[in-house]
Coordinates of N, CA and C in Angstrom, one line a residue:
M1 N 0.9 -1.2 0.0 CA 0.0 0.0 0.0 C 0.9 1.2 0.0
P2 N 0.9 2.0 -1.1 CA 1.7 3.2 -1.1 C 1.4 4.2 0.0
A3 N 2.5 4.9 0.5 CA 2.3 5.9 1.5 C 1.4 7.0 1.0
G4 N 0.6 7.5 1.9 CA -0.2 8.7 1.6 C -1.5 8.4 1.0
L5 N -1.9 7.1 0.8 CA -3.2 6.7 0.3 C -4.1 6.2 1.5
S6 N -5.3 6.5 1.4 CA -6.3 6.0 2.3 C -6.6 4.5 1.8
F7 N -7.2 3.7 2.7 CA -7.6 2.4 2.4 C -8.5 2.4 1.2
E8 N -9.4 3.3 1.1 CA -10.4 3.4 0.0 C -9.6 3.7 -1.3
E9 N -8.7 4.6 -1.3 CA -7.9 4.9 -2.5 C -7.1 3.7 -2.9
A10 N -6.5 3.0 -1.9 CA -5.6 1.9 -2.3 C -6.5 0.8 -2.9
A11 N -7.7 0.6 -2.4 CA -8.6 -0.4 -3.0 C -9.0 -0.1 -4.4
A12 N -9.2 1.2 -4.6 CA -9.6 1.7 -6.0 C -8.5 1.6 -7.0
C13 N -7.2 1.4 -6.5 CA -6.1 1.3 -7.4 C -6.0 0.0 -8.1
I14 N -6.6 -1.0 -7.6 CA -6.2 -2.4 -7.9 C -6.8 -2.9 -9.2
E15 N -8.1 -3.2 -9.2 CA -8.6 -4.1 -10.3 C -8.6 -3.3 -11.7
G16 N -9.2 -2.2 -11.7 CA -9.3 -1.5 -13.0 C -7.9 -1.2 -13.6
A17 N -7.0 -0.8 -12.7 CA -5.6 -0.5 -13.2 C -4.9 -1.7 -13.6
W18 N -5.2 -2.8 -13.0 CA -4.6 -4.1 -13.4 C -5.0 -4.5 -14.8
Y19 N -6.3 -4.4 -15.1 CA -6.7 -4.7 -16.5 C -6.2 -3.6 -17.5
A20 N -6.1 -2.4 -17.0 CA -5.6 -1.3 -17.9 C -4.2 -1.5 -18.2
Y21 N -3.4 -1.8 -17.3 CA -1.9 -2.1 -17.5 C -1.8 -3.3 -18.4
S22 N -2.6 -4.3 -18.2 CA -2.5 -5.5 -19.0 C -2.8 -5.2 -20.5
I23 N -3.7 -4.3 -20.7 CA -4.1 -3.9 -22.1 C -2.8 -3.3 -22.7
T24 N -2.2 -2.4 -22.0 CA -1.0 -1.7 -22.6 C 0.1 -2.7 -22.9
Q25 N 0.3 -3.6 -22.0 CA 1.4 -4.6 -22.2 C 1.1 -5.6 -23.3
R26 N -0.1 -6.1 -23.3 CA -0.4 -7.0 -24.4 C -0.5 -6.4 -25.8
A27 N -0.8 -5.1 -25.8 CA -0.9 -4.4 -27.1 C 0.4 -3.8 -27.5
G28 N 1.4 -3.9 -26.7 CA 2.8 -3.4 -27.0 C 2.8 -1.9 -27.2
L29 N 2.1 -1.2 -26.3 CA 2.1 0.2 -26.4 C 3.5 0.8 -26.2
E30 N 3.9 1.7 -27.2 CA 5.2 2.4 -27.1 C 5.0 3.9 -27.1
K31 N 6.1 4.6 -26.8 CA 6.1 6.0 -26.7 C 5.7 6.6 -28.1
D32 N 5.0 7.8 -28.0 CA 4.6 8.5 -29.2 C 3.5 7.9 -30.1
R33 N 2.8 6.9 -29.5 CA 1.7 6.3 -30.3 C 0.5 7.1 -30.1
R34 N -0.4 7.1 -31.1 CA -1.7 7.8 -31.0 C -2.7 6.7 -30.5
V35 N -3.4 7.1 -29.5 CA -4.4 6.2 -28.8 C -5.8 6.8 -28.7
L36 N -6.8 6.0 -29.0 CA -8.2 6.4 -28.6 C -8.7 5.4 -27.6
I37 N -9.3 6.0 -26.5 CA -9.9 5.1 -25.5 C -11.4 5.4 -25.4
N38 N -12.1 4.4 -25.7 CA -13.6 4.4 -25.5 C -13.9 4.0 -24.1
G39 N -14.8 4.7 -23.4 CA -15.1 4.4 -22.0 C -14.0 4.8 -21.1
A40 N -13.4 6.0 -21.3 CA -12.3 6.5 -20.6 C -12.6 7.0 -19.2
T41 N -13.9 7.0 -18.8 CA -14.3 7.5 -17.5 C -14.5 6.3 -16.5
G42 N -14.5 5.1 -16.9 CA -14.7 4.0 -16.0 C -13.5 3.6 -15.2
A43 N -13.6 2.5 -14.4 CA -12.5 2.1 -13.6 C -11.3 1.7 -14.5
I44 N -11.6 0.9 -15.5 CA -10.5 0.5 -16.4 C -10.0 1.7 -17.3
G45 N -11.0 2.4 -17.8 CA -10.7 3.5 -18.7 C -9.9 4.7 -18.1
S46 N -10.3 5.1 -16.9 CA -9.6 6.2 -16.2 C -8.2 5.8 -15.9
A47 N -8.0 4.5 -15.5 CA -6.6 4.0 -15.3 C -5.8 3.9 -16.6
L48 N -6.5 3.4 -17.6 CA -5.8 3.2 -18.9 C -5.4 4.6 -19.4
L49 N -6.2 5.6 -19.3 CA -5.8 6.9 -19.8 C -4.5 7.4 -19.1
Q50 N -4.4 7.3 -17.8 CA -3.3 7.7 -17.1 C -2.0 6.9 -17.4
I51 N -2.2 5.6 -17.6 CA -1.0 4.7 -17.9 C -0.5 5.0 -19.3
C52 N -1.4 5.2 -20.2 CA -1.0 5.5 -21.6 C -0.3 6.8 -21.7
V53 N -0.8 7.8 -20.9 CA -0.1 9.1 -20.9 C 1.3 9.0 -20.3
H54 N 1.4 8.2 -19.2 CA 2.7 8.0 -18.6 C 3.7 7.3 -19.5
L55 N 3.2 6.4 -20.4 CA 4.0 5.7 -21.3 C 4.4 6.5 -22.6
G56 N 3.9 7.7 -22.6 CA 4.2 8.6 -23.7 C 3.3 8.7 -24.9
A57 N 2.1 8.1 -24.7 CA 1.1 8.2 -25.8 C 0.4 9.5 -25.8
T58 N -0.1 9.8 -27.0 CA -1.1 10.9 -27.2 C -2.5 10.4 -27.2
V59 N -3.3 10.8 -26.3 CA -4.6 10.1 -26.0 C -5.8 11.0 -26.4
T60 N -6.7 10.4 -27.2 CA -8.0 10.9 -27.4 C -9.0 10.1 -26.5
A61 N -9.7 10.7 -25.6 CA -10.6 10.0 -24.7 C -12.0 10.3 -25.0
V62 N -12.8 9.2 -24.9 CA -14.3 9.3 -25.2 C -15.0 9.2 -23.9
G63 N -15.9 10.2 -23.6 CA -16.6 10.2 -22.4 C -17.9 11.0 -22.5
N64 N -18.6 11.2 -21.4 CA -19.9 12.0 -21.5 C -19.6 13.4 -21.1
T65 N -20.6 14.2 -21.2 CA -20.5 15.7 -21.0 C -20.0 16.0 -19.6
R66 N -20.5 15.4 -18.6 CA -20.1 15.8 -17.2 C -18.7 15.5 -16.9
N67 N -18.0 14.6 -17.7 CA -16.7 14.1 -17.3 C -15.6 14.6 -18.3
L68 N -15.9 15.5 -19.2 CA -14.9 15.9 -20.1 C -13.7 16.6 -19.5
E69 N -14.0 17.4 -18.5 CA -12.9 18.1 -17.8 C -12.0 17.1 -17.0
L70 N -12.7 16.1 -16.4 CA -11.9 15.1 -15.7 C -11.0 14.4 -16.7
L71 N -11.4 14.1 -17.9 CA -10.6 13.4 -18.8 C -9.4 14.3 -19.2
R72 N -9.6 15.6 -19.3 CA -8.5 16.5 -19.6 C -7.5 16.5 -18.4
S73 N -8.0 16.5 -17.2 CA -7.2 16.5 -16.0 C -6.3 15.3 -15.9
L74 N -6.8 14.2 -16.4 CA -6.1 12.9 -16.4 C -5.0 12.8 -17.5
G75 N -5.0 13.8 -18.4 CA -4.0 13.8 -19.4 C -4.4 13.7 -20.8
A76 N -5.7 13.6 -21.1 CA -6.2 13.4 -22.5 C -5.8 14.7 -23.3
S77 N -5.3 14.5 -24.5 CA -4.9 15.6 -25.3 C -6.2 16.1 -26.1
R78 N -7.1 15.2 -26.2 CA -8.4 15.5 -27.0 C -9.5 14.7 -26.4
V79 N -10.7 15.2 -26.4 CA -11.8 14.5 -25.9 C -13.0 14.4 -26.9
I80 N -13.7 13.4 -26.9 CA -14.9 13.2 -27.7 C -16.1 12.9 -26.8
N81 N -17.1 13.7 -27.0 CA -18.3 13.6 -26.2 C -19.3 12.6 -26.9
Y82 N -19.4 11.4 -26.3 CA -20.2 10.4 -27.0 C -21.7 10.8 -27.0
E83 N -22.1 11.7 -26.1 CA -23.5 12.2 -26.1 C -23.8 13.1 -27.3
Q84 N -22.8 13.5 -28.0 CA -23.0 14.4 -29.1 C -22.5 13.9 -30.4
S85 N -21.6 12.9 -30.4 CA -21.1 12.3 -31.7 C -20.6 10.9 -31.5
D86 N -20.6 10.2 -32.6 CA -20.2 8.8 -32.6 C -18.7 8.7 -32.8
F87 N -18.0 8.2 -31.8 CA -16.5 8.2 -31.9 C -16.0 7.4 -33.1
T88 N -16.8 6.4 -33.6 CA -16.3 5.6 -34.7 C -16.3 6.3 -36.0
R89 N -17.0 7.5 -36.0 CA -17.0 8.4 -37.2 C -15.9 9.5 -37.1
D90 N -15.0 9.4 -36.2 CA -13.9 10.4 -36.0 C -13.1 10.4 -37.3
D91 N -12.5 11.6 -37.6 CA -11.8 11.8 -38.8 C -10.3 11.6 -38.6
Q92 N -9.9 11.2 -37.5 CA -8.5 10.9 -37.2 C -8.2 9.4 -37.2
V93 N -6.9 9.0 -37.3 CA -6.5 7.6 -37.3 C -5.6 7.4 -36.1
Y94 N -5.6 6.2 -35.6 CA -4.8 5.9 -34.4 C -4.0 4.6 -34.5
D95 N -2.9 4.5 -33.7 CA -2.1 3.3 -33.7 C -2.8 2.2 -32.8
H96 N -3.6 2.7 -31.9 CA -4.3 1.8 -31.0 C -5.7 2.4 -30.7
V97 N -6.7 1.5 -30.7 CA -8.0 1.8 -30.2 C -8.3 0.8 -29.1
F98 N -8.5 1.4 -27.9 CA -8.8 0.6 -26.7 C -10.3 0.8 -26.3
D99 N -11.1 -0.2 -26.3 CA -12.4 -0.1 -25.9 C -12.5 -0.7 -24.5
A100 N -12.5 0.3 -23.5 CA -12.4 -0.1 -22.1 C -13.8 -0.5 -21.5
V101 N -14.8 -0.4 -22.3 CA -16.2 -0.8 -21.9 C -16.8 -1.9 -22.7
G102 N -16.1 -2.3 -23.8 CA -16.5 -3.4 -24.6 C -17.8 -3.2 -25.3
K103 N -18.1 -1.9 -25.7 CA -19.4 -1.6 -26.4 C -19.3 -1.4 -27.9
S104 N -18.1 -1.5 -28.4 CA -17.9 -1.4 -29.8 C -17.4 -2.7 -30.4
T105 N -16.9 -2.7 -31.6 CA -16.4 -3.9 -32.3 C -15.2 -3.5 -33.1
F106 N -14.4 -4.5 -33.4 CA -13.2 -4.3 -34.4 C -13.7 -3.8 -35.7
G107 N -14.8 -4.4 -36.2 CA -15.4 -4.0 -37.5 C -15.7 -2.5 -37.5
A108 N -16.3 -2.0 -36.4 CA -16.7 -0.6 -36.4 C -15.5 0.3 -36.2
C109 N -14.4 -0.2 -35.7 CA -13.3 0.7 -35.4 C -12.2 0.6 -36.4
K110 N -12.3 -0.4 -37.4 CA -11.2 -0.6 -38.4 C -10.8 0.7 -39.1
R111 N -11.8 1.6 -39.4 CA -11.6 2.8 -40.1 C -10.7 3.8 -39.3
L112 N -10.7 3.6 -38.0 CA -10.0 4.5 -37.1 C -8.5 4.1 -37.0
L113 N -8.2 2.9 -37.5 CA -6.8 2.3 -37.2 C -5.9 2.6 -38.4
T114 N -4.6 2.8 -38.1 CA -3.6 2.9 -39.1 C -3.5 1.5 -39.8
P115 N -2.8 1.4 -40.9 CA -2.7 0.1 -41.6 C -2.2 -1.1 -40.7
R116 N -1.4 -0.8 -39.7 CA -0.9 -1.8 -38.8 C -1.4 -1.6 -37.3
G117 N -2.6 -0.9 -37.2 CA -3.1 -0.5 -35.9 C -3.6 -1.7 -35.1
V118 N -3.8 -1.5 -33.8 CA -4.2 -2.6 -32.9 C -5.5 -2.2 -32.2
Y119 N -6.4 -3.1 -32.2 CA -7.7 -2.9 -31.5 C -7.7 -3.9 -30.3
V120 N -8.1 -3.3 -29.1 CA -8.2 -4.1 -27.9 C -9.5 -3.8 -27.2
S121 N -10.3 -4.8 -26.8 CA -11.5 -4.6 -26.1 C -11.4 -5.3 -24.7
S122 N -12.0 -4.7 -23.7 CA -12.0 -5.3 -22.4 C -13.0 -6.5 -22.3
E123 N -13.8 -6.7 -23.3 CA -14.8 -7.8 -23.3 C -14.6 -8.7 -24.5
P124 N -15.0 -10.0 -24.4 CA -14.8 -11.0 -25.5 C -15.7 -10.6 -26.7
G125 N -16.7 -9.8 -26.6 CA -17.5 -9.5 -27.7 C -18.6 -10.5 -28.0
T126 N -19.5 -10.1 -28.9 CA -20.6 -11.0 -29.3 C -20.0 -12.3 -29.9
G127 N -20.5 -13.4 -29.4 CA -20.0 -14.7 -30.0 C -18.6 -14.9 -29.7
W128 N -18.0 -14.3 -28.6 CA -16.6 -14.4 -28.3 C -15.7 -14.1 -29.5
Q129 N -16.1 -13.1 -30.3 CA -15.4 -12.8 -31.5 C -14.0 -12.3 -31.2
N130 N -13.7 -11.5 -30.2 CA -12.4 -10.9 -30.0 C -11.3 -11.9 -29.7
P131 N -11.5 -13.0 -28.9 CA -10.5 -14.0 -28.8 C -10.2 -14.7 -30.1
F132 N -11.2 -14.9 -30.9 CA -11.0 -15.6 -32.2 C -10.3 -14.6 -33.2
L133 N -10.6 -13.3 -33.2 CA -10.0 -12.4 -34.0 C -8.5 -12.2 -33.6
A134 N -8.3 -12.3 -32.3 CA -6.9 -12.2 -31.8 C -6.0 -13.3 -32.3
L135 N -6.6 -14.5 -32.6 CA -5.9 -15.6 -33.2 C -5.7 -15.4 -34.7
A136 N -6.7 -14.9 -35.4 CA -6.8 -14.8 -36.8 C -6.1 -13.6 -37.4
T137 N -6.3 -12.4 -36.9 CA -5.8 -11.2 -37.5 C -4.2 -11.1 -37.6
P138 N -3.5 -11.6 -36.6 CA -2.0 -11.6 -36.8 C -1.5 -12.4 -38.0
V139 N -2.2 -13.5 -38.3 CA -1.8 -14.3 -39.4 C -2.1 -13.6 -40.7
L140 N -3.1 -12.8 -40.8 CA -3.5 -12.1 -42.0 C -2.6 -10.9 -42.3
G141 N -1.9 -10.3 -41.2 CA -1.1 -9.1 -41.4 C -2.0 -7.9 -41.3
G142 N -1.4 -6.7 -41.2 CA -2.1 -5.5 -41.2 C -2.7 -5.3 -39.8
Q143 N -3.9 -4.7 -39.8 CA -4.6 -4.4 -38.5 C -4.9 -5.7 -37.8
R144 N -4.8 -5.6 -36.4 CA -5.0 -6.8 -35.7 C -5.7 -6.5 -34.4
V145 N -6.3 -7.6 -33.8 CA -7.0 -7.6 -32.5 C -6.1 -8.3 -31.5
V146 N -6.0 -7.7 -30.4 CA -5.3 -8.3 -29.2 C -6.2 -8.5 -28.1
F147 N -6.2 -9.7 -27.5 CA -7.1 -10.0 -26.4 C -6.2 -9.9 -25.1
P148 N -6.6 -9.0 -24.2 CA -5.8 -8.6 -23.1 C -5.8 -9.6 -21.9
I149 N -5.2 -10.7 -22.0 CA -5.1 -11.6 -20.9 C -4.3 -10.9 -19.8
P150 N -4.8 -10.9 -18.6 CA -4.1 -10.1 -17.5 C -2.7 -10.6 -17.2
V151 N -1.8 -9.6 -17.0 CA -0.5 -9.9 -16.6 C -0.4 -10.4 -15.2
D152 N 0.8 -10.8 -14.7 CA 0.9 -11.3 -13.4 C 0.6 -10.2 -12.4
R153 N -0.3 -10.5 -11.4 CA -0.8 -9.4 -10.5 C 0.3 -8.9 -9.6
K154 N 1.1 -9.9 -9.1 CA 2.1 -9.5 -8.1 C 3.1 -8.5 -8.7
A155 N 3.5 -8.8 -9.9 CA 4.5 -7.9 -10.6 C 3.8 -6.6 -10.9
F156 N 2.5 -6.6 -11.2 CA 1.8 -5.4 -11.5 C 1.8 -4.5 -10.3
L157 N 1.6 -5.0 -9.1 CA 1.5 -4.2 -7.9 C 2.8 -3.4 -7.7
G158 N 3.9 -4.0 -8.0 CA 5.2 -3.2 -7.9 C 5.2 -2.0 -8.9
V159 N 4.7 -2.2 -10.1 CA 4.6 -1.2 -11.1 C 3.6 -0.1 -10.6
L160 N 2.5 -0.5 -10.1 CA 1.5 0.4 -9.6 C 2.0 1.3 -8.4
G161 N 2.7 0.6 -7.5 CA 3.2 1.4 -6.4 C 4.1 2.5 -6.8
R162 N 5.0 2.2 -7.8 CA 5.9 3.3 -8.4 C 5.1 4.4 -9.0
L163 N 4.0 4.0 -9.8 CA 3.2 5.0 -10.5 C 2.6 6.0 -9.5
V164 N 2.0 5.4 -8.4 CA 1.4 6.2 -7.4 C 2.4 7.1 -6.7
A165 N 3.5 6.5 -6.3 CA 4.5 7.2 -5.5 C 5.1 8.4 -6.4
E166 N 5.2 8.2 -7.7 CA 5.7 9.3 -8.6 C 4.6 10.2 -9.1
R167 N 3.4 10.0 -8.6 CA 2.3 10.9 -9.0 C 1.9 10.8 -10.5
H168 N 2.1 9.6 -11.1 CA 1.7 9.4 -12.4 C 0.3 8.7 -12.5
F169 N -0.2 8.3 -11.3 CA -1.5 7.6 -11.3 C -2.2 8.0 -10.0
R170 N -3.5 8.3 -10.2 CA -4.4 8.5 -9.0 C -5.7 7.8 -9.3
P171 N -6.3 7.1 -8.3 CA -7.5 6.4 -8.6 C -8.7 7.4 -8.6
V172 N -9.6 7.2 -9.5 CA -10.8 8.0 -9.6 C -11.9 7.2 -8.8
I173 N -12.5 7.9 -7.8 CA -13.6 7.3 -7.0 C -14.9 8.1 -7.2
D174 N -15.9 7.4 -7.6 CA -17.2 8.0 -7.7 C -17.8 8.1 -6.4
R175 N -17.9 7.1 -5.6 CA -18.5 7.1 -4.3 C -18.0 5.9 -3.4
T176 N -18.1 6.1 -2.1 CA -17.8 5.0 -1.2 C -19.1 4.6 -0.5
V177 N -19.4 3.3 -0.5 CA -20.7 2.8 0.0 C -20.5 1.9 1.2
A178 N -21.3 2.0 2.2 CA -21.3 1.1 3.3 C -21.8 -0.3 2.9
L179 N -21.3 -1.3 3.7 CA -21.7 -2.7 3.4 C -23.2 -2.9 3.3
D180 N -23.9 -2.3 4.2 CA -25.4 -2.5 4.2 C -26.1 -1.9 3.0
A181 N -25.4 -1.2 2.2 CA -26.0 -0.6 0.9 C -25.4 -1.3 -0.3
V182 N -24.9 -2.5 -0.1 CA -24.2 -3.2 -1.2 C -25.1 -3.4 -2.4
Q183 N -26.4 -3.7 -2.2 CA -27.3 -3.9 -3.3 C -27.5 -2.6 -4.2
E184 N -27.6 -1.5 -3.5 CA -27.7 -0.2 -4.2 C -26.4 0.1 -5.0
A185 N -25.2 -0.3 -4.4 CA -23.9 -0.1 -5.0 C -23.9 -0.9 -6.3
Y186 N -24.3 -2.2 -6.3 CA -24.2 -3.0 -7.5 C -25.2 -2.5 -8.5
A187 N -26.4 -2.0 -8.1 CA -27.3 -1.5 -9.1 C -26.8 -0.2 -9.8
Y188 N -26.1 0.6 -9.0 CA -25.5 1.8 -9.6 C -24.4 1.5 -10.6
V189 N -23.5 0.5 -10.2 CA -22.5 0.1 -11.1 C -23.1 -0.5 -12.4
A190 N -24.1 -1.3 -12.2 CA -24.8 -1.9 -13.4 C -25.5 -0.9 -14.3
S191 N -25.8 0.2 -13.8 CA -26.5 1.2 -14.6 C -25.6 1.8 -15.6
G192 N -24.3 1.7 -15.5 CA -23.4 2.2 -16.5 C -23.1 3.7 -16.3
Q193 N -23.5 4.3 -15.2 CA -23.4 5.7 -15.0 C -22.3 6.1 -14.1
K194 N -21.6 5.2 -13.5 CA -20.5 5.5 -12.5 C -19.3 6.1 -13.3
T195 N -18.5 6.9 -12.5 CA -17.3 7.4 -13.0 C -16.2 6.8 -12.1
G196 N -15.2 6.2 -12.8 CA -14.2 5.5 -12.0 C -14.7 4.3 -11.2
N197 N -14.4 4.4 -9.9 CA -14.6 3.2 -9.1 C -15.7 3.5 -8.0
V198 N -16.4 2.5 -7.6 CA -17.3 2.5 -6.5 C -16.6 1.6 -5.4
V199 N -16.4 2.1 -4.3 CA -15.7 1.4 -3.2 C -16.6 1.0 -2.1
L200 N -16.5 -0.3 -1.7 CA -17.4 -0.8 -0.7 C -16.6 -0.8 0.6
K201 N -17.1 -0.1 1.6 CA -16.4 0.0 2.9 C -17.0 -1.0 3.9
L202 N -16.2 -1.9 4.3 CA -16.7 -3.0 5.1 C -16.9 -2.7 6.6
T203 N -16.1 -1.7 7.1 CA -16.2 -1.3 8.5 C -16.2 0.2 8.6
E204 N -16.7 0.7 9.7 CA -16.6 2.2 9.9 C -15.3 2.5 10.5

């Protein structure tokens, strides 16, 4: 647990950031890459945005109206408001498209990718298409899909500790909920309206 963090903040650093870091590692993200992140305000997305910026990427972040300033504060160079426009119709191209909420598809995002661009989704997709595409697209050459199998958690914790200590990462917490309100917490998370993490507090 890095010094200076509350237990709630430490808890909010773990899962979303683990998946986010796994995405960058499996996708081979390098410095000076152009990245688009769909779902950049969620637990995975807000962590992914910060990690990509730390790794030297230029990030376009997709979010809703009330969170656009948050995305900029986390390091996004450009933001797209999904309440006003469809990010898949963007006129720019990217080395990586990361769908942190799994609501798009490789097919819909192909036009956004450079000829050798990489698409990664946090979800397997309809009919488990993303794991299958991750096997097929590298053989075909050109644009490819990567399925982000999580990296070793213990090794990741060492990386995360350094990111927090060096102020390259901060967890985004929507709200902290007491244990007796766990049903309401799950319902709120399932609504798709949360920003960052919802933390369950087991004791007072």
